[in-house]
Short mmCIF file of C-alpha atoms and ligand atoms in Angstrom, two decimals:
data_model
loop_
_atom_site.label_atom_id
_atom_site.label_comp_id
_atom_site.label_asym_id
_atom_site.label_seq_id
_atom_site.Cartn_x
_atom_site.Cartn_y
_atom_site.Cartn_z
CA UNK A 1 75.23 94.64 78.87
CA UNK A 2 77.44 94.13 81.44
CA UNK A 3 77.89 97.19 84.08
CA UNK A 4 81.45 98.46 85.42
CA UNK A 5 81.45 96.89 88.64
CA UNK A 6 83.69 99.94 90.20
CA UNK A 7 80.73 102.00 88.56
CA UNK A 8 78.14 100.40 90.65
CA UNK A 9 80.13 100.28 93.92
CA UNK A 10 80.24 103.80 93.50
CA UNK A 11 76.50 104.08 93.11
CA UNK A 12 76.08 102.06 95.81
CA UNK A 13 78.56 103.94 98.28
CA UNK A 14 77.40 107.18 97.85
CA UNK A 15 77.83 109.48 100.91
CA UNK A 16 74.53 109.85 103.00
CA UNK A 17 73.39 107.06 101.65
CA UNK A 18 72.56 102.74 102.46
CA UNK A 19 70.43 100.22 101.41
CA UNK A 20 67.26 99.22 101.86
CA UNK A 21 66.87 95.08 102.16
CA UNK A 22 63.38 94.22 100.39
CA UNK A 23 64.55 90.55 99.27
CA UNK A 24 62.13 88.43 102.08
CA UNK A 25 61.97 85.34 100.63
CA UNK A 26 58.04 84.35 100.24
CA UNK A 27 57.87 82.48 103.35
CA UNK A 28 59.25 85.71 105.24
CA UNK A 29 57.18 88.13 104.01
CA UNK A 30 54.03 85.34 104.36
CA UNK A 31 54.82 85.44 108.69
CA UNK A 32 55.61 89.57 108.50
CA UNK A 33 52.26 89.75 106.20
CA UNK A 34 50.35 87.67 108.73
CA UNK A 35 51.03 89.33 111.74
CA UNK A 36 49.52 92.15 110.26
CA UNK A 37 46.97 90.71 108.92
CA UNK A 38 47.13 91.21 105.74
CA UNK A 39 46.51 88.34 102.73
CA UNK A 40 49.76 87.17 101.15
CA UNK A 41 49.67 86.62 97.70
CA UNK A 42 51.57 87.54 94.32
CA UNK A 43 49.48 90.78 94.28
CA UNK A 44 49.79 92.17 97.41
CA UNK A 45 53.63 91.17 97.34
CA UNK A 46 53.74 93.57 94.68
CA UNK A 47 51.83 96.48 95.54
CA UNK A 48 53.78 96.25 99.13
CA UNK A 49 56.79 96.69 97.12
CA UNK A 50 55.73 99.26 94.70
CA UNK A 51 54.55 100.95 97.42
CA UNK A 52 57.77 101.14 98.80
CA UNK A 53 59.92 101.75 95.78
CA UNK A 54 57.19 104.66 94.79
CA UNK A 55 58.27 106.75 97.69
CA UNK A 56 59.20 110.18 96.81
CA UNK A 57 62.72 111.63 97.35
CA UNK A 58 63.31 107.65 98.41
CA UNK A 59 66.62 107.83 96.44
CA UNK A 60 67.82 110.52 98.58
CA UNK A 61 68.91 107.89 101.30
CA UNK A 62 68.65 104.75 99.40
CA UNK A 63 71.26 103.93 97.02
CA UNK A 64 70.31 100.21 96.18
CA UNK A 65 67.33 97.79 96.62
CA UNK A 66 67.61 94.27 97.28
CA UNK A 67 65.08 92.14 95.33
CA UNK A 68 63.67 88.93 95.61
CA UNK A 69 63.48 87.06 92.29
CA UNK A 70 60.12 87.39 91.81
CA UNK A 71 60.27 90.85 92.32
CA UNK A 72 62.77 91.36 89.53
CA UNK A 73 59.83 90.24 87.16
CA UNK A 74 57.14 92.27 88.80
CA UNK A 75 55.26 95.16 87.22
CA UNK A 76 53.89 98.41 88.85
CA UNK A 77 50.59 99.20 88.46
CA UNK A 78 51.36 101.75 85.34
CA UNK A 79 53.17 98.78 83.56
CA UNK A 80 56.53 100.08 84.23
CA UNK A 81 59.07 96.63 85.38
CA UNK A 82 59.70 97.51 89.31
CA UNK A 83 63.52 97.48 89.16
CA UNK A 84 62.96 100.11 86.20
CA UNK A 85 60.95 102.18 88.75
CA UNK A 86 64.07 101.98 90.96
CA UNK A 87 66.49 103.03 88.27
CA UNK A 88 64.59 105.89 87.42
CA UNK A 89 64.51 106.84 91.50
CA UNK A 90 68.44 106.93 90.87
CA UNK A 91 68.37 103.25 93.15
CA UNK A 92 70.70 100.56 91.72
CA UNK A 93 68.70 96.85 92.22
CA UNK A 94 69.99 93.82 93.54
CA UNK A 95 68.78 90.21 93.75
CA UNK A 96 68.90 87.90 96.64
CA UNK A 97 70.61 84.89 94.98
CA UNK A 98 70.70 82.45 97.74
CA UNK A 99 67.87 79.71 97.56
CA UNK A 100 68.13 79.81 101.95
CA UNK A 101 68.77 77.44 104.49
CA UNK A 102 68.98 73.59 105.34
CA UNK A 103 70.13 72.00 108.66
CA UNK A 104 73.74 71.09 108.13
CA UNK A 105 73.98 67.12 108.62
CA UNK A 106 75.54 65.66 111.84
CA UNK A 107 75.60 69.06 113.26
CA UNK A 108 72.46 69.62 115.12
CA UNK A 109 71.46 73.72 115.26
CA UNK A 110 73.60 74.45 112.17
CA UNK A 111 72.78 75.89 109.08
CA UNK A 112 74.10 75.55 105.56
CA UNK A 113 72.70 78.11 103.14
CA UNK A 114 71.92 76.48 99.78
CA UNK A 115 72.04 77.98 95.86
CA UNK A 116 75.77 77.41 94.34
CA UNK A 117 73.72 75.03 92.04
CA UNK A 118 72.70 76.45 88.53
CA UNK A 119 73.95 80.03 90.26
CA UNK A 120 75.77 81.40 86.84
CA UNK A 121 73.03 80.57 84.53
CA UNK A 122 70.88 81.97 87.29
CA UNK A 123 73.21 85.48 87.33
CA UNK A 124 73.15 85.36 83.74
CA UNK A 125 69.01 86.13 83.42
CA UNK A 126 69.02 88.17 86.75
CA UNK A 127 71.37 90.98 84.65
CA UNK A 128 69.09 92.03 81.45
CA UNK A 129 66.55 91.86 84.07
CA UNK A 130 68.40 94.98 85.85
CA UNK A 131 70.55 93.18 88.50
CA UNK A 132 73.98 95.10 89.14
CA UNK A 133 74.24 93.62 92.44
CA UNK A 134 73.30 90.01 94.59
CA UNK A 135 73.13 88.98 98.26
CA UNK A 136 74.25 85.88 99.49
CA UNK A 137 73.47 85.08 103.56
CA UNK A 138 74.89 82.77 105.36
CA UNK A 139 73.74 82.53 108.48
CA UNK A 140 75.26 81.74 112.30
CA UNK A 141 73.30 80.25 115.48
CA UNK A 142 74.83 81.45 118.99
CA UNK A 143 74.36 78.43 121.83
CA UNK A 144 77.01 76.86 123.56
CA UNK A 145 77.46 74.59 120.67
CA UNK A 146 76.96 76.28 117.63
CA UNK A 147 78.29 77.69 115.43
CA UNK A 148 80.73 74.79 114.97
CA UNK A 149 83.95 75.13 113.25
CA UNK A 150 82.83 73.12 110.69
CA UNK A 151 79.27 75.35 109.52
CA UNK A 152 81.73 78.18 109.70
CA UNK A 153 83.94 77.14 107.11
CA UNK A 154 81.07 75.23 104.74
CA UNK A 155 79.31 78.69 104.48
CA UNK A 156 82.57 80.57 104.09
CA UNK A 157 83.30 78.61 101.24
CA UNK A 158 79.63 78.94 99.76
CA UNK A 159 80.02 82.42 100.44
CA UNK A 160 83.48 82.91 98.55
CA UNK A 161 82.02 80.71 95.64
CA UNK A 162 78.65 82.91 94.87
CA UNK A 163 81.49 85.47 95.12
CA UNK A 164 83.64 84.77 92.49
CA UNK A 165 80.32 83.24 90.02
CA UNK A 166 79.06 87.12 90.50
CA UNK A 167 82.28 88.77 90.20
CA UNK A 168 82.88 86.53 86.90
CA UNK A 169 79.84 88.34 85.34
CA UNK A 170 80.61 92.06 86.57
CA UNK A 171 77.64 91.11 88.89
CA UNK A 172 79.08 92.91 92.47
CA UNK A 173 78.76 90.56 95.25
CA UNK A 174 77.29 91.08 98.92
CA UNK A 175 78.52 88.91 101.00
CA UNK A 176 76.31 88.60 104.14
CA UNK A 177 77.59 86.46 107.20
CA UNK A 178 74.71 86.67 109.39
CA UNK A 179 75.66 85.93 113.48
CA UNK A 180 71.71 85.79 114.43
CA UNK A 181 70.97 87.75 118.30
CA UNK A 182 68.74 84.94 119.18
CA UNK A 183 69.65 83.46 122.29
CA UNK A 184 70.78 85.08 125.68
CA UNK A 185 74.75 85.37 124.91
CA UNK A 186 76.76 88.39 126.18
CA UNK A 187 78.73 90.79 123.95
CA UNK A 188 81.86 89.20 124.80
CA UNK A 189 80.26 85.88 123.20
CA UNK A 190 78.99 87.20 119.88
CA UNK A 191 82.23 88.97 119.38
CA UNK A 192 84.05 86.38 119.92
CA UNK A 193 82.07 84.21 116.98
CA UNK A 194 81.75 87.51 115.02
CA UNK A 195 85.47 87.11 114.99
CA UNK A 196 86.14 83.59 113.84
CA UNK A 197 83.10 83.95 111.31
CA UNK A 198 84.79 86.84 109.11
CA UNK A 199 87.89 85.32 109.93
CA UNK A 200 87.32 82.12 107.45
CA UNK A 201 85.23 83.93 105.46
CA UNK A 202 88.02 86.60 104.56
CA UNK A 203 90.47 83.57 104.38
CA UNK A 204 87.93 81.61 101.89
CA UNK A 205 87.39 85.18 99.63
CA UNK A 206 91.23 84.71 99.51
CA UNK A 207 91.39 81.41 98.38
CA UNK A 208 88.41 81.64 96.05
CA UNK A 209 90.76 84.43 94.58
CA UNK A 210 87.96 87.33 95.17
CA UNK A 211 88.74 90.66 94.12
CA UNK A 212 87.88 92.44 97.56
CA UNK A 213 87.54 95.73 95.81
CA UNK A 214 84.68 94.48 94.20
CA UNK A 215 82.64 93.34 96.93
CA UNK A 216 80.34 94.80 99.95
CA UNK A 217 80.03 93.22 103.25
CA UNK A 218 76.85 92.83 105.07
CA UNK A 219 77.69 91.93 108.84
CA UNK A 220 75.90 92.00 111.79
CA UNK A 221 76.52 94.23 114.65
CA UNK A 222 78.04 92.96 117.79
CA UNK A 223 75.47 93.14 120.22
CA UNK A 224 74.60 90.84 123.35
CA UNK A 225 71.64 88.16 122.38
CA UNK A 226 68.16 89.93 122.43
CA UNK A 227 67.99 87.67 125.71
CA UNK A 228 70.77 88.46 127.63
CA UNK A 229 69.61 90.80 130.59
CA UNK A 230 72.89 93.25 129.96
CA UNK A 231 72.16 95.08 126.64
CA UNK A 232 74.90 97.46 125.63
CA UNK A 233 74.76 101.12 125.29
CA UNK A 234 75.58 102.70 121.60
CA UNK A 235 78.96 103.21 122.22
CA UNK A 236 80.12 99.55 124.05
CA UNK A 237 78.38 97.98 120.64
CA UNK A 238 80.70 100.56 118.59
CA UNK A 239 83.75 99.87 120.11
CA UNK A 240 83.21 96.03 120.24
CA UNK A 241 81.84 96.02 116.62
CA UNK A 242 84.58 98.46 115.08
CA UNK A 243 87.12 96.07 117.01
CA UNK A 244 86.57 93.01 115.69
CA UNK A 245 86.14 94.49 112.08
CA UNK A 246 89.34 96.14 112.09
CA UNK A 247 91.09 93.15 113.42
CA UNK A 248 89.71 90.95 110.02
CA UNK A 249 88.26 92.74 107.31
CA UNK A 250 90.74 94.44 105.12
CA UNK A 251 91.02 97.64 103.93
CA UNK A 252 90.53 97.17 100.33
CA UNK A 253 86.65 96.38 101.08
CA UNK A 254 85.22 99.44 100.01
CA UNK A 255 82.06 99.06 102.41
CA UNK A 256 80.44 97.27 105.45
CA UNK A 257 76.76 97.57 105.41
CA UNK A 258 75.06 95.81 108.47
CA UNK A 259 72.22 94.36 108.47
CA UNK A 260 69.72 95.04 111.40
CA UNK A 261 68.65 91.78 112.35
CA UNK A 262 65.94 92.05 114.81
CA UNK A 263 67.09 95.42 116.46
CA UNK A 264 64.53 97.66 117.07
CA UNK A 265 64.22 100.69 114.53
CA UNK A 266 65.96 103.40 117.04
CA UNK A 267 68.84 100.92 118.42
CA UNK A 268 69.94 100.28 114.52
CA UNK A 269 70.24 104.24 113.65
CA UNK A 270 71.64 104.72 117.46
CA UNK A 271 74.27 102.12 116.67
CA UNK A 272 75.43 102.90 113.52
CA UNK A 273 75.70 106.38 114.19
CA UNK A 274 77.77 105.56 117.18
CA UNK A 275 80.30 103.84 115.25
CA UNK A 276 81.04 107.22 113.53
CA UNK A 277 81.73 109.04 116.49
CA UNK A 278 83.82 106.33 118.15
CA UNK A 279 86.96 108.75 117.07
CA UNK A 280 88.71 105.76 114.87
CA UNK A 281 89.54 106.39 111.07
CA UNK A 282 87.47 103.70 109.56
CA UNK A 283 89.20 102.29 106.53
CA UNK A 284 85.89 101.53 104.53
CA UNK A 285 82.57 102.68 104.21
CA UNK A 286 80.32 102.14 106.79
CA UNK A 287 76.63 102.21 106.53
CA UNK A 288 73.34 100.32 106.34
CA UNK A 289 71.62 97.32 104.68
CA UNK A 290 68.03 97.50 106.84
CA UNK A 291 64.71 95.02 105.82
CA UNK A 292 63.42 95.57 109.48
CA UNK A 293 64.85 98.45 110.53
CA UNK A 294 63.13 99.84 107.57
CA UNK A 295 59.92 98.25 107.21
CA UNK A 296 58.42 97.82 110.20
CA UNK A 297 56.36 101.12 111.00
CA UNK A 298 55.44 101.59 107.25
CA UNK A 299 54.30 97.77 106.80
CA UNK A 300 52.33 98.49 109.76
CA UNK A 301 51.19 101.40 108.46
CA UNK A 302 49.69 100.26 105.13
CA UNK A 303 48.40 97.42 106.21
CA UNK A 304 47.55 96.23 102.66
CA UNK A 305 45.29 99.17 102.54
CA UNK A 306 45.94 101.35 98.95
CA UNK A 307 44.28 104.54 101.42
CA UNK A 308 47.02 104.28 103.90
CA UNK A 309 49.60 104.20 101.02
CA UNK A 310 51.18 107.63 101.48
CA UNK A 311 51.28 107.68 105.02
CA UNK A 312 53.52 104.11 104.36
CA UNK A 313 55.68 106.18 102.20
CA UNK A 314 56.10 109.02 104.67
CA UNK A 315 56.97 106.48 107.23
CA UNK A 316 59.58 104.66 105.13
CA UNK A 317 61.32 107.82 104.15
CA UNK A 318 62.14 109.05 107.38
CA UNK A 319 63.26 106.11 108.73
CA UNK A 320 65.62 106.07 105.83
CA UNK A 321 66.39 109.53 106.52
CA UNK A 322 67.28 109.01 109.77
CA UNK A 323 69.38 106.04 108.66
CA UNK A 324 71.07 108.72 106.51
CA UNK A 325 71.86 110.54 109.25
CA UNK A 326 73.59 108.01 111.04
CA UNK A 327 75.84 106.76 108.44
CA UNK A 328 76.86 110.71 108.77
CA UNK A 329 77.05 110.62 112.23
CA UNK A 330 74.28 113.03 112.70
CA UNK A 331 71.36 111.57 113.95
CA UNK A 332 70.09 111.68 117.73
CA UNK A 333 67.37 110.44 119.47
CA UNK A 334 65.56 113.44 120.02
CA UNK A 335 65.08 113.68 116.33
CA UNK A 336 62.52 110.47 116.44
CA UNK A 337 60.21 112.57 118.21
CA UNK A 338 60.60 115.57 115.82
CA UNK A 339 60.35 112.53 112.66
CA UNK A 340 56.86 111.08 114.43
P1 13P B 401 67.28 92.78 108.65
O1 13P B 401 67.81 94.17 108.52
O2 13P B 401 65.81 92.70 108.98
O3 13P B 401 68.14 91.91 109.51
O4 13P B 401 67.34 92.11 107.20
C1 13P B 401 68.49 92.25 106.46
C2 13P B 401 68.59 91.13 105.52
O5 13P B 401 68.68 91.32 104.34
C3 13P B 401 68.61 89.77 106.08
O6 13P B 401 69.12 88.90 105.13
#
């Protein structure tokens, strides 16, 4: 049956509330598992996950859950289909659609992001199988080279394709332009790409005739690269960041959710909390879309032991309630102290 997709925006926006990225692509998960330690395999993908998705009160703070496909088709351990064990956590899933990344011919350190092919029959199995929502990244390299004009508009259009293929099935679209924080690049740098990026990509949603108010945006942050030896304070990466957003993404986008990309677990809640107490009226929603930010301690914490599995679900939820707080513009430092 096909969902109301202004029913599951509103799911998705609820106040207090952001998602929680769980969609690593095999590969991903195999390097994340492996520093750890611990074995990678169908199995342990899935009782990582059910872990996760088993935490109590976890819908307080988490509105949706991105999958990976082979998630979707996963079982917990009492038989019950993992995105069911979501719904019933009052979580809306979502399904990474995008089959990742090749190097973009001719252009050396560009990336094309692959999946438009066999994408609506693809949408069309994800949805009985509990999908209201998908996740498309494209993804940008900062050197002094890249990203060139041309990468930007390729995944722009790829972007505003998956788009309208989702829309087209009541399916509601997240469209993720990644600008990675590799690299030693100021502020002034990665705002300046962050810029042109949502630039074509607003200008291909337009021509790919995308209803915007059926859509989320997952962005990154403007931040210096994780190199560069001036790293700006919550507020500079609030006023650049709310800056360049309000200069290109319009109004009728009912939410921005960034993505955390690499930030460290305190300077992600510091940063989006910041941008609600920079004093602007924001014109959408503005909250979170964390895999990181998120799982890091509690990965760490279970360690693909079942004995450590509560203590991983004590750790996820309040990191997610401290997420909470910053899309409300209360959290503060001291309260990771009080949280560990
Ligand atoms: P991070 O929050 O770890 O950047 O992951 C978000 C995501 O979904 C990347 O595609």
């Amino acid at each position: 049956m096909a969902h109301d997709m202004n029913e599951t925006i509103a799911a998705l926006t609820a106040p207090g509330k952001g998602l929680l990225a769980a969609d690593e692509s095999t590969g991903t998960i195999e390097k994340r598992f492996k520093a750890l330690d611990i074995p990678c395999t169908e199995d342990t993908r899935r009782r990582y996950r059910e872990m996760l998705f088993t935490t109590h009160g976890l819908g307080e703070f988490i509105s949706g859950v991105i999958l990976f496909e082979e998630t979707l088709r996963q079982k917990a351990d009492d038989g019950r289909p993992l995105p069911q064990v979501l719904i019933e956590q009052g979580i809306v899933p979502g399904i990474k659609v995008d089959k990742g990344t090749v190097a973009l011919a001719h252009f050396p350190g560009d990336k094309l992001t692959q999946g438009l092919d066999g994408l609506a029959a693809r949408l069309a199995e994800y949805q009985p199988l509990g999908a209201r929502f998908a996740k498309w990244r494209a993804v940008f390299t900062i050197t002094d080279e890249t990203p060139s004009a041309q990468a930007i508009e390729l995944n722009a259009d790829a972007l505003a394709l998956y788009a309208a293929y989702c829309q087209q099935q009541s399916i509601v679209p997240i469209v993720e332009p990644e600008v990675l924080m590799d690299g030693d690049h100021t502020i002034e740098r990665c705002a300046y790409v962050t810029q042109e990026v949502l630039a074509a990509v607003f200008h291909a949603l337009h021509r790919q005739r995308v209803v915007l108010e059926h859509m989320l945006l997952k962005p990154s942050m403007v931040i210096a690269g994780k190199d560069c030896a001036h790293q700006a304070a919550p507020s500079e990466v609030a006023d650049y960041t709310l800056r360049c957003f309000r200069r290109t993404v319009p109004a009728a986008v009912p939410s921005i959710n960034f993505l955390s990309g690499g930030q460290r677990d305190e300077a992600a809640s510091a940063n989006l909390n910041a941008m609600h107490g920079a004093g602007l009226a924001l014109p959408w929603n503005v909250s979170f879309s964390y895999s990181r930010a998120l799982q890091s301690l509690p990965m760490a914490t279970w360690k693909g032991n079942a004995a450590n599995r509560s203590a991983a679900q004590l750790a996820l939820y309040r990191r997610a309630r401290l997420n909470s707080l910053a899309q409300q513009g209360r959290y503060a430092s001291a309260l990771e102290a009080q949280a560990a």
